[in-house]
Short mmCIF file of C-alpha atoms and ligand atoms in Angstrom, two decimals:
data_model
loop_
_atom_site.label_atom_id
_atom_site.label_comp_id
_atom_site.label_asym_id
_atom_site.label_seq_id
_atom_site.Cartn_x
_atom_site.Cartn_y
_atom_site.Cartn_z
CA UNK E 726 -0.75 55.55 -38.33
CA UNK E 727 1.84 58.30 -38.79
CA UNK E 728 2.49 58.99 -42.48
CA UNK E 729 4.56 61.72 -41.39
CA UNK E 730 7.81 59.86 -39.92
CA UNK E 731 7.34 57.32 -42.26
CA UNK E 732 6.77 55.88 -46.11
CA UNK E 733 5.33 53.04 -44.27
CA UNK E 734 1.44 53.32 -43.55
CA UNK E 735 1.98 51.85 -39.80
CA UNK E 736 4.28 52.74 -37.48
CA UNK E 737 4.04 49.71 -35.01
CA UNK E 738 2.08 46.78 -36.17
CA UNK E 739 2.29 43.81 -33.61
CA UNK E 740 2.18 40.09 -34.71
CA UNK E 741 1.03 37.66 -31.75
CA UNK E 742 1.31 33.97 -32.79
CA UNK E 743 4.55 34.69 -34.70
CA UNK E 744 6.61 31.57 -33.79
CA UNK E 745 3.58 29.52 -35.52
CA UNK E 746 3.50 28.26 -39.21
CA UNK E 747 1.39 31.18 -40.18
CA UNK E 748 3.11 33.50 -37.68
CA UNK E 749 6.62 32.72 -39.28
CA UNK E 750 5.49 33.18 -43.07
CA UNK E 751 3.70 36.38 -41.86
CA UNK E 752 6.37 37.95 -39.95
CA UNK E 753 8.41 38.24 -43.39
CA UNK E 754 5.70 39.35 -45.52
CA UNK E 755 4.22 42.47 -43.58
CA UNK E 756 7.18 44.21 -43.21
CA UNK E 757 6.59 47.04 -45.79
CA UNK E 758 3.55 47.82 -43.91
CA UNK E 759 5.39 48.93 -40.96
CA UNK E 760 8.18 50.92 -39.49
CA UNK E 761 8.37 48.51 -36.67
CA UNK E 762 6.76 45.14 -36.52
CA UNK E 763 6.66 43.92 -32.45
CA UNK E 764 6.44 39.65 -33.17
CA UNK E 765 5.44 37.43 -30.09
CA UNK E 766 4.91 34.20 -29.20
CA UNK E 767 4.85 32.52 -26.02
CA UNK E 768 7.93 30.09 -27.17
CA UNK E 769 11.57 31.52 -28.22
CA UNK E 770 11.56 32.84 -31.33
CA UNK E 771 13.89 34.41 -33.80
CA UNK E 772 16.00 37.12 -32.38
CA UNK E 773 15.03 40.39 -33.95
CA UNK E 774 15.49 41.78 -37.67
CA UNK E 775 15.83 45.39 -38.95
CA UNK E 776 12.31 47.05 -38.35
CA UNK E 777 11.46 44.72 -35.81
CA UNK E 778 10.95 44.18 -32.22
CA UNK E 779 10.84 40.53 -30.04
CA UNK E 780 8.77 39.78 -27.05
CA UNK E 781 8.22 36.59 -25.37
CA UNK E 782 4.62 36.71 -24.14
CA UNK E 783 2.39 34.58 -22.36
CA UNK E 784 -0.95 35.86 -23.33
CA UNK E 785 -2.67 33.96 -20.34
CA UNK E 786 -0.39 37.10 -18.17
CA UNK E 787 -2.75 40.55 -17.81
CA UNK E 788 0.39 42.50 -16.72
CA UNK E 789 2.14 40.92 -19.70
CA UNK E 790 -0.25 41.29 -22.69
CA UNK E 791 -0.95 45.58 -20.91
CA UNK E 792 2.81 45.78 -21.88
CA UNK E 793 2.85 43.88 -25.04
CA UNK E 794 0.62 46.26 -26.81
CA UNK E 795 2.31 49.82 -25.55
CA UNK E 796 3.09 52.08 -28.80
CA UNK E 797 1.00 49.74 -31.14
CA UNK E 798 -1.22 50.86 -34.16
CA UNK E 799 -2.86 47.47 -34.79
CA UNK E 800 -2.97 44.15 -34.09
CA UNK E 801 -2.55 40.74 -35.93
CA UNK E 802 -3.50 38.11 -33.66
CA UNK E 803 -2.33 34.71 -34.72
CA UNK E 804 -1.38 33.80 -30.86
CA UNK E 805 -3.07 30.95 -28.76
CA UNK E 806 -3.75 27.48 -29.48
CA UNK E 807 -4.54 26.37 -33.03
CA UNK E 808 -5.34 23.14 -32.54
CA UNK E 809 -7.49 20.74 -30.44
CA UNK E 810 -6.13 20.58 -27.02
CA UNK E 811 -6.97 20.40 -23.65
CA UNK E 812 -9.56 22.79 -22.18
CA UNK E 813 -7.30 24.04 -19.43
CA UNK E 814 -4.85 25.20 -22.43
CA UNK E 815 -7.39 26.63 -24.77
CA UNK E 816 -8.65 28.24 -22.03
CA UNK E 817 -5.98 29.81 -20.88
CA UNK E 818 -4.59 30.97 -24.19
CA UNK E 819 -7.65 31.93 -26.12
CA UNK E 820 -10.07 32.70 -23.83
CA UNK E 821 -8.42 34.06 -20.78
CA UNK E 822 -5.47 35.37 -23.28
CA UNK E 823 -7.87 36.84 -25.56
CA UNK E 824 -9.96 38.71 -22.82
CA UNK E 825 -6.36 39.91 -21.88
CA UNK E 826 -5.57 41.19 -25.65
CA UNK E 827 -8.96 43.26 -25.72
CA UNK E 828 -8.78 44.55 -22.57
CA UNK E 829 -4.96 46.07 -23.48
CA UNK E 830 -5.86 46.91 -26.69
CA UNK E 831 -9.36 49.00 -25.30
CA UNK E 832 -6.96 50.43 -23.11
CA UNK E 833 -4.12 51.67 -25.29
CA UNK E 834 -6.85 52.89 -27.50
CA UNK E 835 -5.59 50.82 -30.65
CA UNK E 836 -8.41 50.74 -32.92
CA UNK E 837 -8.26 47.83 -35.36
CA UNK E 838 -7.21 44.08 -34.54
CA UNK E 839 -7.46 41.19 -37.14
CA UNK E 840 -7.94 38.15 -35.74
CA UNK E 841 -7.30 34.52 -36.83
CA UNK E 842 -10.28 32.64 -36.02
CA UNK E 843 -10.95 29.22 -37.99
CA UNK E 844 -13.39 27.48 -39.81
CA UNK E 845 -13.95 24.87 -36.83
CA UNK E 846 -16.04 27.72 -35.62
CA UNK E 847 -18.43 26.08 -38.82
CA UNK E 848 -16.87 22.53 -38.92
CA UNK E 849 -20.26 20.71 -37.53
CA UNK E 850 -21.88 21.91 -41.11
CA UNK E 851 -22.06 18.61 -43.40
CA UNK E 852 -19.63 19.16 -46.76
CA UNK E 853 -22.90 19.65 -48.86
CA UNK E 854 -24.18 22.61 -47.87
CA UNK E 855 -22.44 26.44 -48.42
CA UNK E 856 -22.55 28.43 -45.67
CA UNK E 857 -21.77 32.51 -44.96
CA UNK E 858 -20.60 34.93 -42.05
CA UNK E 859 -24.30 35.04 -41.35
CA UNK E 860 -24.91 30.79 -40.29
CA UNK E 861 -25.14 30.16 -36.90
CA UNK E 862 -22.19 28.93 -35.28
CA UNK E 863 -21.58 24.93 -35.22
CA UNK E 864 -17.92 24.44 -33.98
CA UNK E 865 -16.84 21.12 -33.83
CA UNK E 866 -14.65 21.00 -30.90
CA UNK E 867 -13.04 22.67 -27.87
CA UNK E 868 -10.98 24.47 -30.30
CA UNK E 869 -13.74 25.92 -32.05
CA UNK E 870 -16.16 27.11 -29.08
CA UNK E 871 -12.76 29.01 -28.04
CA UNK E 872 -12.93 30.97 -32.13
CA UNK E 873 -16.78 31.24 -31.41
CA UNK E 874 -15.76 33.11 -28.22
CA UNK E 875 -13.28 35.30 -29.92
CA UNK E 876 -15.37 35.98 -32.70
CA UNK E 877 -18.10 37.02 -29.80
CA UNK E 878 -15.75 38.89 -27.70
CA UNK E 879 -14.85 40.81 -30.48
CA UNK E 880 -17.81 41.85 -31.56
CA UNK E 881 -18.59 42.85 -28.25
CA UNK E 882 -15.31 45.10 -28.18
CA UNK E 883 -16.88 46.94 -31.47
CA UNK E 884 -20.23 47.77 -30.46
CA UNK E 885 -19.39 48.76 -26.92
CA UNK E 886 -15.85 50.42 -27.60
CA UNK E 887 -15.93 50.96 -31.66
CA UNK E 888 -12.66 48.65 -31.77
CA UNK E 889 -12.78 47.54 -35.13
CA UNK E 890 -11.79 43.58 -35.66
CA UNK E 891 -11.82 41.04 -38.67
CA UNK E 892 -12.07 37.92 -38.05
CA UNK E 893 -10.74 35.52 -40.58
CA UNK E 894 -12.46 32.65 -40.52
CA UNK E 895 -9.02 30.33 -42.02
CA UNK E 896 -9.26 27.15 -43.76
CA UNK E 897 -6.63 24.93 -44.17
CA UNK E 898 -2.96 27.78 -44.58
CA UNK E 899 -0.11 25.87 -45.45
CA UNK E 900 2.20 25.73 -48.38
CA UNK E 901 0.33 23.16 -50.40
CA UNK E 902 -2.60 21.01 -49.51
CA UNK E 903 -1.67 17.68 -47.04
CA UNK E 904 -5.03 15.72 -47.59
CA UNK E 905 -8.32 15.35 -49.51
CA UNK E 906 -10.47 17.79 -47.67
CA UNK E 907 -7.92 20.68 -47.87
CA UNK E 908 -8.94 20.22 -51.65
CA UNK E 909 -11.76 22.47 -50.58
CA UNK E 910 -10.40 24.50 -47.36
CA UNK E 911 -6.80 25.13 -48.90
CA UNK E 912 -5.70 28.86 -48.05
CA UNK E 913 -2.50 29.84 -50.13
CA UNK E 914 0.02 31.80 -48.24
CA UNK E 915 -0.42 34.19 -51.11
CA UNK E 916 -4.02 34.67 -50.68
CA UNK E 917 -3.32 34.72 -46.73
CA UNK E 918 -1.05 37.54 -46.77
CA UNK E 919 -3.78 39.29 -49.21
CA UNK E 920 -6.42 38.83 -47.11
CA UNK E 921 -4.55 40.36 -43.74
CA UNK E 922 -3.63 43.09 -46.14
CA UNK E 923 -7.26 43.73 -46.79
CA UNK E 924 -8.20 44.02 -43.37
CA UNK E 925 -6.01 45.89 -42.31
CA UNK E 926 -5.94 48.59 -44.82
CA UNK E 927 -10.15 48.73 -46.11
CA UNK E 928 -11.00 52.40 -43.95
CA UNK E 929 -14.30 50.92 -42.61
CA UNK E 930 -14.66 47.08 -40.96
CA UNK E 931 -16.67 47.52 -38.54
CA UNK E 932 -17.10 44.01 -37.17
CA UNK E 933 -16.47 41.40 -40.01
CA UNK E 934 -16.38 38.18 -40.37
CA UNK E 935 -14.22 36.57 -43.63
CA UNK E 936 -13.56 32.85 -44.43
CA UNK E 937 -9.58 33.06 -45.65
CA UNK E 938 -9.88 30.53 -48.53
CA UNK E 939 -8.66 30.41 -51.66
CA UNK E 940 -10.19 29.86 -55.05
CA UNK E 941 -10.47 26.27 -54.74
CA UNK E 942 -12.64 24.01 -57.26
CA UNK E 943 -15.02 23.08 -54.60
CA UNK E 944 -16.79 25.20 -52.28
CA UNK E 945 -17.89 25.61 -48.54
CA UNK E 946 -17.86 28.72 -47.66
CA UNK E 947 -19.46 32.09 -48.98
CA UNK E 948 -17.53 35.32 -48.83
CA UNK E 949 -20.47 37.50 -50.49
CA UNK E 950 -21.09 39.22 -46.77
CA UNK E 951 -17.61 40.81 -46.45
CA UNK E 952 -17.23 41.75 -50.09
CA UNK E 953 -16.39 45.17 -49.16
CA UNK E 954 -12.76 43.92 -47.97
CA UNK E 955 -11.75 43.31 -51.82
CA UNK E 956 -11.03 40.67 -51.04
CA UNK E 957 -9.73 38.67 -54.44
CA UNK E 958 -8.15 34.59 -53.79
CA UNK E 959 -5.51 34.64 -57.10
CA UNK E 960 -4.59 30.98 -55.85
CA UNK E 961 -5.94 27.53 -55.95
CA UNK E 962 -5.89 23.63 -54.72
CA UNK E 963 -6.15 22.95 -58.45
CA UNK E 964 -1.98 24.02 -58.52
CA UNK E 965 -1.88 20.47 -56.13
CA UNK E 966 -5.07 18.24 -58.23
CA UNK E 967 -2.75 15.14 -59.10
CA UNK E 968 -1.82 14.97 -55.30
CA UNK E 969 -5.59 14.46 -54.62
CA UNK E 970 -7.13 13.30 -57.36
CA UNK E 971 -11.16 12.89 -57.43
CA UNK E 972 -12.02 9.60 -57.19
CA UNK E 973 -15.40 9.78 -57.06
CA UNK E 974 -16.20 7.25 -54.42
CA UNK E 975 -18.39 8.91 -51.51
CA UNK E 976 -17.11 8.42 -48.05
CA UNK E 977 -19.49 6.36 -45.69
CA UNK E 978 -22.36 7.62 -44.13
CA UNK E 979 -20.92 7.02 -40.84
CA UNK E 980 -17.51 8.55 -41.39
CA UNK E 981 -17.89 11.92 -39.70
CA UNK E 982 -14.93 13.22 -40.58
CA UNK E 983 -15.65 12.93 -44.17
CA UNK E 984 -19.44 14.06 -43.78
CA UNK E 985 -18.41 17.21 -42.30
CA UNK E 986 -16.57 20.43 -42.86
CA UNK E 987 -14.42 20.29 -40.33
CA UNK E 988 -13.02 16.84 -41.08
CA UNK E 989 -10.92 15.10 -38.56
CA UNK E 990 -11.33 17.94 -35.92
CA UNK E 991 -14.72 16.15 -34.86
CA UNK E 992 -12.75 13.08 -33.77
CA UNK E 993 -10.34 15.04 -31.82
CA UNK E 994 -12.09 16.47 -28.90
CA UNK E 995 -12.69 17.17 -26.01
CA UNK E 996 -9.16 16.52 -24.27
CA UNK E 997 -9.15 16.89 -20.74
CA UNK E 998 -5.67 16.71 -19.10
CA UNK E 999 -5.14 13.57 -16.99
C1 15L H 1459 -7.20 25.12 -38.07
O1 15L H 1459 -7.93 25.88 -37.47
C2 15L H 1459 -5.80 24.85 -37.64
O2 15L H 1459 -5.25 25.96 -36.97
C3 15L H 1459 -4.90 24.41 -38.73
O3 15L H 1459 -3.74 23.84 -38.16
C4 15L H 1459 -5.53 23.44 -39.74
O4 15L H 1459 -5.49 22.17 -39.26
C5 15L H 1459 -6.91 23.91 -40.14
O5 15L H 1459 -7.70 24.37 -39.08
C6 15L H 1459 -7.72 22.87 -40.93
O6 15L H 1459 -8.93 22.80 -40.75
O7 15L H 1459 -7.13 22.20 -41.76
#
């Protein structure tokens, strides 16, 4: 941070990820944080704005991901796969990439990252029971051991090295909800870009973990451990109710998609290529 060259509280934030849904929406909304925002993705994006700088990154690349993070204050990691996939991808982008990201970023000396883990690192819960940051870890895929690992890793990066991470544990972030069970898991873009804002501007984090949800009807997930963000959803899946409406029919026993949280996640993996 250098309040001196600039009204902006960062000088050089870097967004990883920023050629994904969330990436694009969140490229646009944190530019008054910064003087420069670096945006990255492993695909071609869009060329570069006022305040900002493009690199095409493959986080899976050591050398790459060392020079990615030169001159940067802090880090919002929305890179990697976000989805079920094969383990040779996820592996390659979130675990291997990841391992990459901490690494540079212990090495630069940058002190905070936020990263976007998921609620698949909880999906093997069943729908009626709340859980907190403080549940053990039931992912329901591939996809969600890789989160588990990044939510590990980080930790590991505070307590050894101090680097300070939150990991957002994101529902369902899109610009209205697309089915039933995002009802519940439904993160506004509003309340996405409030929660980012959060962690990256509380003074203390430590290590946190944060379920990014709005303030849905129904509930999953409890925020009370990370309170200390300020953390304050001013959105809701009630704005979309007549899409979904309740019917008030219970989903078969045997329908694991419906009987737990992370919904049709558990039918997607694991993919092994060929
Ligand atoms: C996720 O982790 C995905 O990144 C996102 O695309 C959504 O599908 C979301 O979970 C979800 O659970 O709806």
């Amino acid at each position: 941070m250098n309040q001196a060259v600039s009204s902006k509280p960062f000088q050089r934030l870097l967004l990883t990820g920023a050629g994904g849904g969330l990436g694009v929406m969140l490229r646009e909304r944190i530019k008054p944080w910064a003087q420069t925002v670096r945006v990255s993705d492993l695909k071609e994006i869009a060329p570069a704005g006022p305040g900002e700088e493009v690199v095409q990154c493959d986080l899976a690349d050591r050398e790459a991901v060392m020079a990615l993070t030169e001159g940067v204050d802090a880090v919002l990691h929305f890179g990697g796969v976000s989805v079920e996939d094969s383990f040779e991808n996820i592996m390659n982008a979130n675990i291997l990439g990841l391992h990459h990201l901490y690494e540079a970023v212990h090495k630069r000396g940058i002190r905070r990252v936020i990263y976007a883990s998921s609620s698949h690192v909880v999906g093997y819960y069943p729908t009626t029971q709340v859980v907190d940051a403080t549940v053990p870890l039931r992912p329901d895929g591939i996809y969600g051991v890789s989160k588990c690992f990044g939510e590990a890793l980080s930790r590991y990066y505070y307590d050894r090295f101090g680097i300070e991470t939150v990991c957002l544990r994101i529902g369902s972030s899109f610009d209205a909800p697309r089915n039933a069970r995002m009802m519940t898991t439904f993160l506004a873009y509003d309340d996405l870009v409030e929660l980012v804002r959060c962690a990256l501007f509380t003074p203390r984090v430590g290590h946190t973990i944060t379920y990014g949800v709005s303030d849905n009807p129904v509930k999953w997930w409890d925020n009370r451990e990370a309170d200390y963000l300020g953390f304050v959803p001013r959105r809701s899946s009630r704005e979309f109710a007549e899409r979904f409406p309740q019917t008030g029919v219970w989903p078969p026993a045997e329908d694991i998609a419906a009987t737990y949280q992370g919904g049709p996640f558990l039918l997607a993996g694991p993919m092994y290529k060929d």
